Coordinates of N, CA and C in Angstrom, one line a residue:
M1 N 0.9 -1.2 0.0 CA 0.0 0.0 0.0 C 0.9 1.2 0.0
D2 N 0.6 2.1 -1.0 CA 1.4 3.4 -1.0 C 1.0 4.4 0.0
C3 N 2.0 5.1 0.5 CA 1.7 6.2 1.5 C 1.5 7.4 0.7
F4 N 0.5 8.2 1.2 CA 0.2 9.5 0.5 C 1.4 10.4 0.9
R5 N 1.7 11.3 0.0 CA 2.8 12.2 0.2 C 2.4 13.7 0.3
Q6 N 3.3 14.5 0.8 CA 3.2 15.9 0.8 C 4.5 16.5 0.4
T7 N 4.5 17.6 -0.3 CA 5.7 18.3 -0.8 C 5.6 19.7 -0.5
L8 N 6.7 20.3 0.0 CA 6.8 21.7 0.3 C 8.0 22.3 -0.6
T9 N 7.7 23.3 -1.3 CA 8.7 24.0 -2.0 C 8.8 25.5 -1.5
D10 N 9.6 26.3 -2.1 CA 9.7 27.7 -1.7 C 8.4 28.4 -1.9
N11 N 7.6 28.1 -2.9 CA 6.4 28.8 -3.1 C 5.1 28.0 -3.3
S12 N 5.2 26.7 -3.0 CA 4.0 25.8 -3.2 C 4.0 24.7 -2.1
Y13 N 2.8 24.2 -2.0 CA 2.6 23.0 -1.1 C 1.6 22.1 -1.8
T14 N 2.0 20.8 -1.8 CA 1.1 19.8 -2.4 C 0.9 18.6 -1.4
R15 N -0.4 18.2 -1.3 CA -0.8 17.1 -0.5 C -1.7 16.2 -1.2
Q16 N -1.4 14.9 -1.2 CA -2.3 13.9 -1.8 C -3.5 13.6 -0.9
V17 N -4.6 13.5 -1.5 CA -5.8 13.1 -0.7 C -6.7 12.2 -1.6
E18 N -7.5 11.3 -0.9 CA -8.4 10.4 -1.6 C -9.8 10.8 -1.3
M19 N -10.6 10.9 -2.4 CA -12.0 11.2 -2.2 C -12.7 10.0 -1.6
N20 N -13.4 10.3 -0.5 CA -14.1 9.2 0.1 C -15.6 9.4 0.1
F21 N -16.4 8.4 0.5 CA -17.8 8.4 0.4 C -18.4 9.6 1.2
A22 N -17.8 9.9 2.3 CA -18.4 11.0 3.1 C -18.3 12.4 2.4
G23 N -17.3 12.5 1.5 CA -17.2 13.8 0.8 C -17.9 13.9 -0.5
C24 N -18.7 12.9 -0.8 CA -19.3 12.8 -2.1 C -20.8 12.8 -2.0
D25 N -21.5 13.1 -3.2 CA -23.0 13.2 -3.2 C -23.5 11.8 -3.5
R26 N -24.8 11.7 -3.7 CA -25.5 10.5 -4.0 C -25.1 9.8 -5.3
F27 N -24.4 10.6 -6.2 CA -23.9 10.1 -7.4 C -22.4 9.8 -7.3
Q28 N -21.9 9.8 -6.1 CA -20.5 9.5 -5.8 C -19.5 10.5 -6.5
R29 N -20.0 11.8 -6.6 CA -19.2 12.9 -7.1 C -18.9 13.8 -5.9
S30 N -17.7 14.4 -6.0 CA -17.4 15.3 -4.9 C -18.3 16.4 -4.8
R31 N -18.7 16.7 -3.5 CA -19.6 17.9 -3.3 C -18.8 19.2 -3.3
V32 N -19.4 20.3 -3.7 CA -18.8 21.6 -3.7 C -18.2 21.9 -2.3
G33 N -19.0 21.6 -1.3 CA -18.5 21.8 0.1 C -17.2 21.1 0.4
T34 N -17.1 19.9 -0.2 CA -15.8 19.1 0.0 C -14.6 19.8 -0.7
L35 N -14.9 20.3 -1.9 CA -13.8 21.0 -2.6 C -13.4 22.3 -1.9
L36 N -14.4 23.0 -1.3 CA -14.0 24.2 -0.6 C -13.3 23.8 0.7
S37 N -13.6 22.7 1.3 CA -12.9 22.3 2.5 C -11.5 21.9 2.2
L38 N -11.3 21.2 1.1 CA -9.9 20.8 0.7 C -9.0 22.0 0.5
A39 N -9.6 23.1 -0.1 CA -8.8 24.3 -0.4 C -8.5 25.0 0.9
A40 N -9.4 25.1 1.8 CA -9.2 25.8 3.1 C -8.1 25.0 3.9
A41 N -8.2 23.7 3.9 CA -7.3 22.8 4.6 C -5.9 23.0 4.0
A42 N -5.7 23.0 2.7 CA -4.4 23.1 2.1 C -3.7 24.4 2.4
A43 N -4.5 25.5 2.5 CA -3.8 26.7 3.0 C -3.3 26.6 4.4
G44 N -4.0 25.9 5.3 CA -3.6 25.7 6.6 C -2.3 24.8 6.7
Y45 N -2.4 23.7 5.9 CA -1.2 22.8 5.8 C 0.0 23.5 5.3
D46 N -0.1 24.4 4.3 CA 1.0 25.1 3.8 C 1.7 25.9 4.9
Y47 N 0.9 26.7 5.6 CA 1.5 27.5 6.6 C 2.0 26.7 7.8
D48 N 1.3 25.6 8.2 CA 1.8 24.8 9.2 C 3.2 24.2 8.9
A49 N 3.4 23.8 7.6 CA 4.6 23.2 7.2 C 5.8 24.2 7.3
R50 N 5.4 25.5 7.3 CA 6.4 26.6 7.3 C 6.6 27.1 8.7
G51 N 5.9 26.4 9.7 CA 6.0 26.8 11.1 C 5.1 28.0 11.5
L52 N 4.2 28.3 10.6 CA 3.2 29.4 10.9 C 1.9 28.8 11.2
T53 N 1.8 28.2 12.4 CA 0.5 27.5 12.8 C -0.5 28.5 13.1
H54 N -1.8 28.0 13.2 CA -2.9 28.9 13.6 C -2.6 29.6 15.0
D55 N -2.1 28.8 15.9 CA -1.8 29.4 17.3 C -0.8 30.5 17.2
K56 N 0.3 30.3 16.4 CA 1.3 31.3 16.2 C 0.8 32.5 15.6
L57 N 0.0 32.4 14.5 CA -0.6 33.6 13.9 C -1.5 34.3 14.8
W58 N -2.3 33.5 15.6 CA -3.3 34.1 16.5 C -2.5 35.0 17.5
A59 N -1.4 34.4 18.1 CA -0.6 35.1 19.1 C 0.0 36.4 18.5
S60 N 0.3 36.4 17.2 CA 0.8 37.5 16.5 C -0.3 38.5 16.1
R61 N -1.5 38.1 16.4 CA -2.7 38.9 16.0 C -2.7 39.2 14.5
E62 N -2.4 38.1 13.7 CA -2.5 38.2 12.3 C -3.1 36.9 11.8
V63 N -4.4 36.9 11.6 CA -5.0 35.6 11.1 C -5.7 36.0 9.7
F64 N -6.0 34.9 9.0 CA -6.6 35.0 7.7 C -8.0 34.6 7.7
L65 N -8.9 35.4 7.1 CA -10.3 35.0 6.9 C -10.6 35.0 5.4
L66 N -11.3 34.0 4.9 CA -11.7 33.9 3.5 C -12.7 35.0 3.2
S67 N -12.5 35.6 2.0 CA -13.4 36.7 1.5 C -14.1 36.3 0.3
R68 N -13.4 35.7 -0.7 CA -14.1 35.3 -1.9 C -13.4 34.0 -2.5
I69 N -14.2 33.2 -3.2 CA -13.6 32.1 -3.9 C -14.3 32.0 -5.3
A70 N -13.5 31.6 -6.3 CA -13.9 31.2 -7.6 C -13.4 29.8 -7.8
L71 N -14.4 28.9 -8.1 CA -14.1 27.4 -8.3 C -14.5 27.0 -9.7
K72 N -13.6 26.4 -10.5 CA -13.9 25.9 -11.8 C -13.7 24.4 -11.7
I73 N -14.7 23.6 -12.1 CA -14.6 22.2 -12.1 C -14.5 21.7 -13.6
Q74 N -13.3 21.2 -13.9 CA -13.0 20.7 -15.2 C -13.6 19.3 -15.4
D75 N -13.4 18.5 -14.4 CA -13.9 17.1 -14.4 C -14.1 16.7 -12.9
C76 N -15.3 16.6 -12.5 CA -15.6 16.5 -11.0 C -14.9 15.2 -10.5
P77 N -14.1 15.4 -9.4 CA -13.6 14.2 -8.7 C -14.7 13.2 -8.2
R78 N -14.4 12.0 -8.2 CA -15.3 10.9 -7.7 C -14.7 10.1 -6.6
V79 N -15.6 9.3 -6.0 CA -15.1 8.4 -4.9 C -13.9 7.6 -5.4
R80 N -12.9 7.5 -4.5 CA -11.6 6.8 -4.7 C -10.6 7.5 -5.6
D81 N -11.0 8.6 -6.2 CA -10.0 9.3 -6.9 C -8.9 9.9 -5.9
V82 N -7.7 9.7 -6.3 CA -6.6 10.3 -5.5 C -6.1 11.6 -6.2
L83 N -6.1 12.7 -5.5 CA -5.8 14.0 -6.0 C -4.6 14.5 -5.4
D84 N -3.8 15.2 -6.3 CA -2.7 16.1 -5.8 C -3.2 17.5 -5.7
V85 N -3.4 18.0 -4.4 CA -3.9 19.3 -4.2 C -2.7 20.2 -4.0
T86 N -2.5 21.1 -4.9 CA -1.4 22.1 -4.8 C -1.9 23.5 -4.6
T87 N -1.2 24.2 -3.7 CA -1.6 25.6 -3.5 C -0.4 26.5 -3.5
W88 N -0.6 27.7 -4.0 CA 0.4 28.8 -4.1 C -0.2 30.1 -3.5
E89 N 0.6 30.9 -2.8 CA 0.2 32.3 -2.6 C 0.3 32.9 -4.0
D90 N -0.4 34.0 -4.2 CA -0.4 34.7 -5.5 C -0.5 36.2 -5.3
G91 N 0.3 36.7 -4.4 CA 0.4 38.2 -4.2 C -0.8 38.8 -3.6
T92 N -1.0 40.1 -3.9 CA -2.1 40.8 -3.3 C -2.8 41.6 -4.3
K93 N -4.1 42.0 -4.0 CA -4.9 42.8 -4.8 C -5.7 43.7 -3.9
G94 N -5.4 45.0 -3.8 CA -6.1 45.8 -2.9 C -5.9 45.3 -1.4
A95 N -7.0 45.2 -0.7 CA -6.9 44.7 0.7 C -6.8 43.2 0.8
H96 N -6.9 42.5 -0.4 CA -6.9 41.0 -0.4 C -5.5 40.4 -0.6
M97 N -5.3 39.3 0.1 CA -4.1 38.4 -0.1 C -4.7 37.2 -0.9
Q98 N -4.0 36.9 -2.0 CA -4.6 35.9 -3.0 C -3.9 34.6 -2.8
R99 N -4.6 33.5 -3.0 CA -4.1 32.2 -3.0 C -4.8 31.4 -4.1
V100 N -4.1 30.5 -4.8 CA -4.7 29.7 -5.9 C -4.4 28.2 -5.6
Y101 N -5.1 27.4 -6.4 CA -5.1 25.9 -6.2 C -5.3 25.2 -7.5
E102 N -4.7 24.0 -7.6 CA -5.0 23.0 -8.6 C -5.2 21.7 -7.9
M103 N -6.2 20.9 -8.4 CA -6.4 19.6 -8.0 C -6.3 18.7 -9.2
R104 N -5.2 17.9 -9.2 CA -4.9 17.0 -10.4 C -5.0 15.5 -10.0
D105 N -5.5 14.6 -10.9 CA -5.5 13.2 -10.6 C -4.1 12.6 -10.9
Q106 N -4.0 11.3 -10.7 CA -2.7 10.6 -10.8 C -2.3 10.4 -12.2
T107 N -3.1 10.8 -13.2 CA -2.6 10.9 -14.6 C -2.1 12.3 -14.9
G108 N -2.2 13.2 -14.0 CA -1.8 14.6 -14.2 C -2.9 15.5 -14.8
A109 N -4.1 14.9 -15.0 CA -5.2 15.7 -15.5 C -5.7 16.6 -14.5
L110 N -6.0 17.9 -14.9 CA -6.6 18.9 -14.0 C -8.1 18.6 -13.8
R111 N -8.5 18.5 -12.6 CA -9.9 18.2 -12.2 C -10.6 19.4 -11.7
C112 N -9.9 20.3 -11.0 CA -10.5 21.5 -10.4 C -9.4 22.5 -10.3
A113 N -9.8 23.8 -10.4 CA -8.9 24.9 -10.1 C -9.6 26.0 -9.3
I114 N -8.9 26.6 -8.4 CA -9.6 27.6 -7.5 C -8.7 28.8 -7.4
R115 N -9.4 30.0 -7.3 CA -8.8 31.2 -6.9 C -9.5 31.7 -5.6
S116 N -8.7 32.3 -4.7 CA -9.3 32.8 -3.5 C -8.7 34.1 -3.0
D117 N -9.5 34.9 -2.4 CA -9.1 36.1 -1.8 C -9.3 36.0 -0.3
W118 N -8.3 36.5 0.5 CA -8.3 36.4 1.9 C -8.0 37.8 2.5
V119 N -8.6 38.1 3.7 CA -8.3 39.3 4.4 C -7.5 39.0 5.6
L120 N -6.6 39.9 6.0 CA -5.8 39.7 7.2 C -6.5 40.5 8.3
V121 N -6.7 39.8 9.4 CA -7.5 40.4 10.5 C -6.8 40.2 11.8
D122 N -7.0 41.2 12.7 CA -6.6 41.2 14.1 C -7.7 40.4 14.8
P123 N -7.4 39.2 15.3 CA -8.5 38.4 15.9 C -9.1 38.9 17.2
E124 N -8.3 39.8 17.8 CA -8.9 40.4 19.1 C -9.8 41.6 18.8
T125 N -9.4 42.4 17.9 CA -10.3 43.6 17.6 C -11.2 43.4 16.4
R126 N -10.9 42.3 15.6 CA -11.7 42.0 14.3 C -11.4 43.1 13.3
R127 N -10.4 43.9 13.5 CA -10.0 45.0 12.5 C -9.3 44.3 11.3
I128 N -9.7 44.7 10.1 CA -9.0 44.3 8.9 C -7.7 45.0 8.8
L129 N -6.6 44.3 8.5 CA -5.3 44.8 8.4 C -4.9 44.9 6.9
R130 N -4.0 45.8 6.5 CA -3.5 45.9 5.2 C -2.5 44.7 4.9
P131 N -2.5 44.1 3.7 CA -1.6 43.0 3.5 C -0.1 43.3 3.8
E132 N 0.3 44.6 3.6 CA 1.7 44.9 3.8 C 2.1 44.9 5.3
S133 N 1.1 44.8 6.2 CA 1.4 44.8 7.6 C 1.7 43.3 8.1
F134 N 1.5 42.4 7.2 CA 1.8 41.0 7.5 C 3.3 40.8 7.7
T135 N 3.7 40.3 8.9 CA 5.1 40.3 9.3 C 5.6 38.8 9.3
A136 N 4.8 37.8 9.2 CA 5.2 36.4 9.4 C 6.2 36.0 8.2
K137 N 5.9 36.4 7.0 CA 6.7 36.0 5.9 C 6.5 36.9 4.7
K138 N 7.4 36.8 3.7 CA 7.1 37.5 2.5 C 6.2 36.7 1.6
L139 N 5.2 37.4 1.1 CA 4.2 36.7 0.3 C 4.8 36.3 -1.1
G140 N 4.4 35.0 -1.5 CA 4.9 34.5 -2.8 C 3.9 34.8 -3.9
T141 N 4.3 34.4 -5.1 CA 3.4 34.5 -6.3 C 3.4 33.1 -7.0
C142 N 2.3 32.9 -7.7 CA 2.2 31.6 -8.4 C 2.9 31.7 -9.8
P143 N 3.8 30.7 -10.1 CA 4.5 30.7 -11.3 C 3.8 30.0 -12.5
V144 N 2.6 29.4 -12.3 CA 1.9 28.7 -13.3 C 0.5 29.4 -13.6
E145 N 0.0 29.2 -14.8 CA -1.3 29.8 -15.2 C -2.4 28.9 -14.6
I146 N -3.3 29.5 -13.8 CA -4.4 28.8 -13.2 C -5.6 28.9 -14.1
D147 N -6.2 27.7 -14.4 CA -7.3 27.7 -15.3 C -8.6 27.8 -14.5
C148 N -8.8 29.1 -14.1 CA -10.0 29.4 -13.3 C -10.2 30.9 -13.4
P149 N -11.5 31.3 -13.6 CA -11.8 32.7 -13.7 C -11.4 33.5 -12.4
P150 N -11.3 34.8 -12.4 CA -11.0 35.5 -11.2 C -12.2 35.5 -10.3
T151 N -11.9 35.7 -9.0 CA -13.0 35.9 -8.0 C -13.9 37.1 -8.5
R152 N -15.1 37.2 -8.0 CA -16.0 38.3 -8.4 C -16.9 38.6 -7.3
K153 N -17.4 39.9 -7.3 CA -18.4 40.3 -6.3 C -19.7 39.8 -6.8
V154 N -20.4 39.1 -5.9 CA -21.7 38.6 -6.3 C -22.8 39.4 -5.5
L155 N -23.6 40.1 -6.3 CA -24.7 40.9 -5.8 C -26.0 40.4 -6.3
L156 N -27.0 40.2 -5.4 CA -28.3 39.9 -5.9 C -29.2 41.1 -5.9
P157 N -30.2 41.1 -6.8 CA -31.1 42.3 -6.8 C -31.9 42.4 -5.5
R158 N -32.5 43.5 -5.3 CA -33.3 43.7 -4.1 C -34.7 43.2 -4.2
Q159 N -35.1 43.0 -5.4 CA -36.5 42.6 -5.7 C -36.5 41.3 -6.5
G160 N -37.6 40.6 -6.5 CA -37.8 39.4 -7.3 C -37.1 38.2 -6.8
L161 N -36.7 38.2 -5.5 CA -36.0 37.0 -5.0 C -37.0 36.0 -4.4
E162 N -36.7 34.7 -4.4 CA -37.6 33.8 -3.8 C -37.1 33.4 -2.4
E163 N -38.1 33.2 -1.5 CA -37.8 32.8 -0.2 C -37.5 31.3 -0.2
L164 N -36.3 30.9 0.3 CA -36.0 29.5 0.3 C -36.1 28.8 1.6
G165 N -36.2 29.6 2.7 CA -36.4 29.0 4.0 C -35.3 29.5 4.9
S166 N -35.1 28.9 6.1 CA -34.2 29.3 7.1 C -33.3 28.1 7.5
R167 N -32.1 28.5 8.0 CA -31.2 27.4 8.4 C -30.4 27.9 9.6
P168 N -30.7 27.3 10.8 CA -29.9 27.6 12.0 C -28.5 27.1 12.0
V169 N -27.6 27.9 12.6 CA -26.2 27.4 12.7 C -26.1 26.5 13.9
R170 N -25.7 25.3 13.7 CA -25.6 24.3 14.8 C -24.2 24.1 15.2
W171 N -24.0 23.4 16.3 CA -22.7 23.2 17.0 C -21.8 22.5 16.0
S172 N -22.3 21.5 15.2 CA -21.4 20.8 14.3 C -21.0 21.6 13.1
D173 N -21.6 22.8 12.9 CA -21.2 23.7 11.8 C -19.9 24.4 12.1
L174 N -19.5 24.5 13.4 CA -18.5 25.5 13.8 C -17.1 24.9 13.6
D175 N -16.2 25.9 13.4 CA -14.8 25.5 13.3 C -14.0 26.0 14.5
G176 N -12.7 26.0 14.5 CA -11.9 26.4 15.6 C -11.9 27.9 15.8
N177 N -12.4 28.6 14.9 CA -12.6 30.1 15.1 C -13.9 30.4 15.7
G178 N -14.7 29.4 15.9 CA -16.0 29.6 16.6 C -17.1 30.1 15.7
H179 N -16.9 30.0 14.3 CA -18.0 30.4 13.4 C -18.2 29.3 12.4
L180 N -19.2 29.4 11.6 CA -19.6 28.5 10.6 C -18.4 28.3 9.6
Y181 N -18.0 27.0 9.5 CA -16.8 26.7 8.7 C -17.0 27.0 7.2
S182 N -16.0 27.5 6.6 CA -16.1 28.0 5.2 C -16.6 26.9 4.3
G183 N -16.1 25.6 4.5 CA -16.5 24.5 3.6 C -17.9 24.1 3.7
N184 N -18.5 24.3 4.9 CA -19.9 24.0 5.1 C -20.9 24.8 4.4
Y185 N -20.4 26.0 3.9 CA -21.4 26.8 3.1 C -21.8 26.1 1.9
G186 N -20.9 25.3 1.3 CA -21.3 24.6 0.0 C -22.4 23.7 0.2
D187 N -22.4 22.9 1.4 CA -23.5 22.0 1.6 C -24.8 22.7 1.9
I188 N -24.7 23.8 2.6 CA -25.9 24.6 2.9 C -26.5 25.1 1.6
I189 N -25.7 25.6 0.7 CA -26.2 26.1 -0.6 C -26.9 25.0 -1.4
W190 N -26.2 23.8 -1.4 CA -26.8 22.7 -2.2 C -28.1 22.2 -1.6
D191 N -28.2 22.3 -0.3 CA -29.5 21.9 0.3 C -30.7 22.8 -0.1
F192 N -30.4 24.0 -0.5 CA -31.4 24.9 -0.8 C -31.6 25.2 -2.3
L193 N -30.8 24.6 -3.1 CA -30.9 24.8 -4.6 C -32.2 24.1 -5.1
P194 N -32.8 24.5 -6.2 CA -33.8 23.8 -6.8 C -33.4 22.3 -7.1
A195 N -34.4 21.4 -7.0 CA -34.1 20.0 -7.0 C -33.3 19.6 -8.3
D196 N -33.7 20.2 -9.4 CA -33.1 19.8 -10.7 C -31.6 20.2 -10.8
L197 N -31.3 21.3 -10.1 CA -29.9 21.8 -10.1 C -29.0 21.0 -9.0
Q198 N -29.6 20.5 -8.0 CA -28.9 19.8 -7.0 C -28.2 18.6 -7.6
E199 N -28.7 18.0 -8.7 CA -28.2 16.8 -9.3 C -27.2 17.1 -10.3
R200 N -26.9 18.4 -10.6 CA -26.0 18.8 -11.6 C -24.6 19.2 -11.0
V201 N -23.6 19.1 -11.8 CA -22.2 19.5 -11.4 C -22.0 20.9 -11.9
P202 N -21.7 21.9 -11.1 CA -21.5 23.3 -11.7 C -20.2 23.3 -12.5
R203 N -20.2 24.2 -13.5 CA -19.0 24.5 -14.3 C -18.1 25.4 -13.4
T204 N -18.8 26.5 -12.9 CA -18.1 27.4 -12.1 C -18.9 27.8 -10.9
F205 N -18.3 28.1 -9.8 CA -19.0 28.5 -8.6 C -18.3 29.6 -7.9
Y206 N -19.0 30.6 -7.5 CA -18.4 31.8 -6.9 C -19.1 32.0 -5.5
I207 N -18.3 32.4 -4.5 CA -18.9 32.7 -3.2 C -18.2 33.9 -2.6
N208 N -19.0 34.8 -2.0 CA -18.5 35.9 -1.2 C -18.8 35.6 0.3
Y209 N -17.8 35.6 1.1 CA -18.1 35.5 2.6 C -18.1 36.9 3.1
S210 N -19.3 37.4 3.6 CA -19.4 38.8 4.0 C -19.4 39.0 5.5
R211 N -20.1 38.2 6.3 CA -20.1 38.2 7.8 C -20.1 36.8 8.3
E212 N -19.4 36.7 9.4 CA -19.4 35.3 10.0 C -20.7 35.0 10.6
A213 N -21.0 33.7 10.7 CA -22.2 33.2 11.3 C -21.8 32.3 12.5
T214 N -22.5 32.5 13.6 CA -22.1 31.9 14.8 C -23.3 31.1 15.4
L215 N -23.0 30.3 16.5 CA -23.9 29.3 17.0 C -25.3 29.9 17.3
D216 N -26.3 29.2 16.8 CA -27.7 29.5 17.1 C -28.3 30.7 16.3
Q217 N -27.4 31.3 15.4 CA -28.0 32.3 14.6 C -28.8 31.6 13.5
E218 N -29.8 32.4 13.0 CA -30.7 31.9 12.0 C -30.4 32.5 10.7
L219 N -30.1 31.7 9.6 CA -29.8 32.3 8.3 C -31.1 32.2 7.5
R220 N -31.4 33.3 6.9 CA -32.6 33.4 6.0 C -32.1 33.3 4.5
L221 N -32.5 32.3 3.8 CA -32.0 32.0 2.4 C -32.9 32.6 1.4
L222 N -32.3 33.3 0.4 CA -33.0 33.9 -0.7 C -32.3 33.5 -2.0
G223 N -33.1 33.3 -3.0 CA -32.5 32.9 -4.3 C -33.1 33.5 -5.5
Q224 N -32.3 33.4 -6.6 CA -32.7 34.0 -7.9 C -32.2 33.0 -9.0
R225 N -33.1 32.6 -9.9 CA -32.7 31.8 -11.0 C -32.6 32.6 -12.3
E226 N -31.5 32.3 -13.0 CA -31.3 33.0 -14.3 C -31.3 31.9 -15.4
G227 N -32.5 31.7 -16.1 CA -32.6 30.7 -17.1 C -32.4 29.3 -16.5
D228 N -31.9 28.4 -17.3 CA -31.8 27.0 -16.8 C -30.4 26.7 -16.1
D229 N -29.4 27.6 -16.3 CA -28.1 27.2 -15.9 C -27.4 28.1 -14.9
V230 N -28.1 29.0 -14.3 CA -27.5 29.9 -13.3 C -28.4 30.1 -12.1
Y231 N -27.9 30.0 -10.9 CA -28.6 30.2 -9.7 C -27.8 31.0 -8.8
Q232 N -28.4 32.1 -8.2 CA -27.7 32.9 -7.2 C -28.4 32.8 -5.9
M233 N -27.7 32.9 -4.8 CA -28.3 32.7 -3.5 C -27.6 33.7 -2.5
E234 N -28.4 34.1 -1.5 CA -27.9 35.0 -0.5 C -28.4 34.5 0.9
A235 N -27.6 34.6 1.9 CA -28.0 34.2 3.2 C -27.9 35.4 4.1
M236 N -29.1 35.8 4.7 CA -29.1 36.9 5.6 C -29.1 36.5 7.1
G237 N -28.2 37.0 7.9 CA -28.1 36.8 9.3 C -28.6 37.9 10.1
P238 N -28.5 37.9 11.4 CA -29.1 39.0 12.2 C -28.4 40.3 12.0
N239 N -27.2 40.3 11.5 CA -26.4 41.5 11.3 C -26.2 41.9 9.8
G240 N -27.0 41.2 8.9 CA -26.9 41.5 7.5 C -26.5 40.3 6.7
T241 N -25.9 40.5 5.5 CA -25.6 39.4 4.6 C -24.5 38.6 5.2
C242 N -24.7 37.3 5.2 CA -23.6 36.4 5.6 C -22.8 35.9 4.4
F243 N -23.5 35.5 3.3 CA -22.8 35.1 2.1 C -23.7 35.4 0.9
T244 N -23.1 35.5 -0.3 CA -23.7 35.5 -1.5 C -23.0 34.5 -2.4
C245 N -23.7 33.8 -3.3 CA -23.0 32.9 -4.2 C -23.7 32.9 -5.6
R246 N -22.9 32.4 -6.6 CA -23.4 32.2 -7.9 C -23.0 30.9 -8.4
C247 N -23.9 30.0 -8.9 CA -23.7 28.7 -9.4 C -24.0 28.7 -10.9
E248 N -23.0 28.4 -11.7 CA -23.1 28.3 -13.1 C -23.0 26.9 -13.6
F249 N -24.0 26.3 -14.2 CA -24.1 24.9 -14.6 C -23.8 24.7 -16.1

């Protein structure tokens, strides 16, 4: 039995993972929530391998929070697929620190690509910091072309939205920061999509994380359909918009 490997270079981190039943849908295809979770985990593994653990960054009052993601699915991973998940820092854009990803199978074929924007935050004051104030390391850039569209701002209209229902934030939704884990948003979104779209694999998926959601808060879900192939969704929490997303099939 082969051991899964991980590789660290000056500007990249790669970790092999196997898609399992728990991370896939009823058709044995990877859920969007699973792909989001793999990306978030890879960013953490990268910094852990460089000695920049969550605890160390917290003590330095410099932690990262996800702001936006763009996901392109070239060929949706399935149960038992072994993927090489590689991530690179990719410089800054305005107030955002950028990170990109590729997920390739063992033939080298690209299955998914991701672009993400992060904000640097003081965990005690919740104040957003400028990227240039990050002291832990010099930010790197990605040397390869990533086959994924840029992140985008997703805005829903104020009228003509359909009420989809509500979703409380439960204990099992929370991560080590005490709020709804970023990967879990994908599962919430799919639970509220129209039934015919739930069974389809998106070509591209965009999400904006606007405000954190915490234990026992109630999220009100609103949606808008554009033709047969696009659906947008917004979750409203007690303090305003929690997330917006756009699913393109």
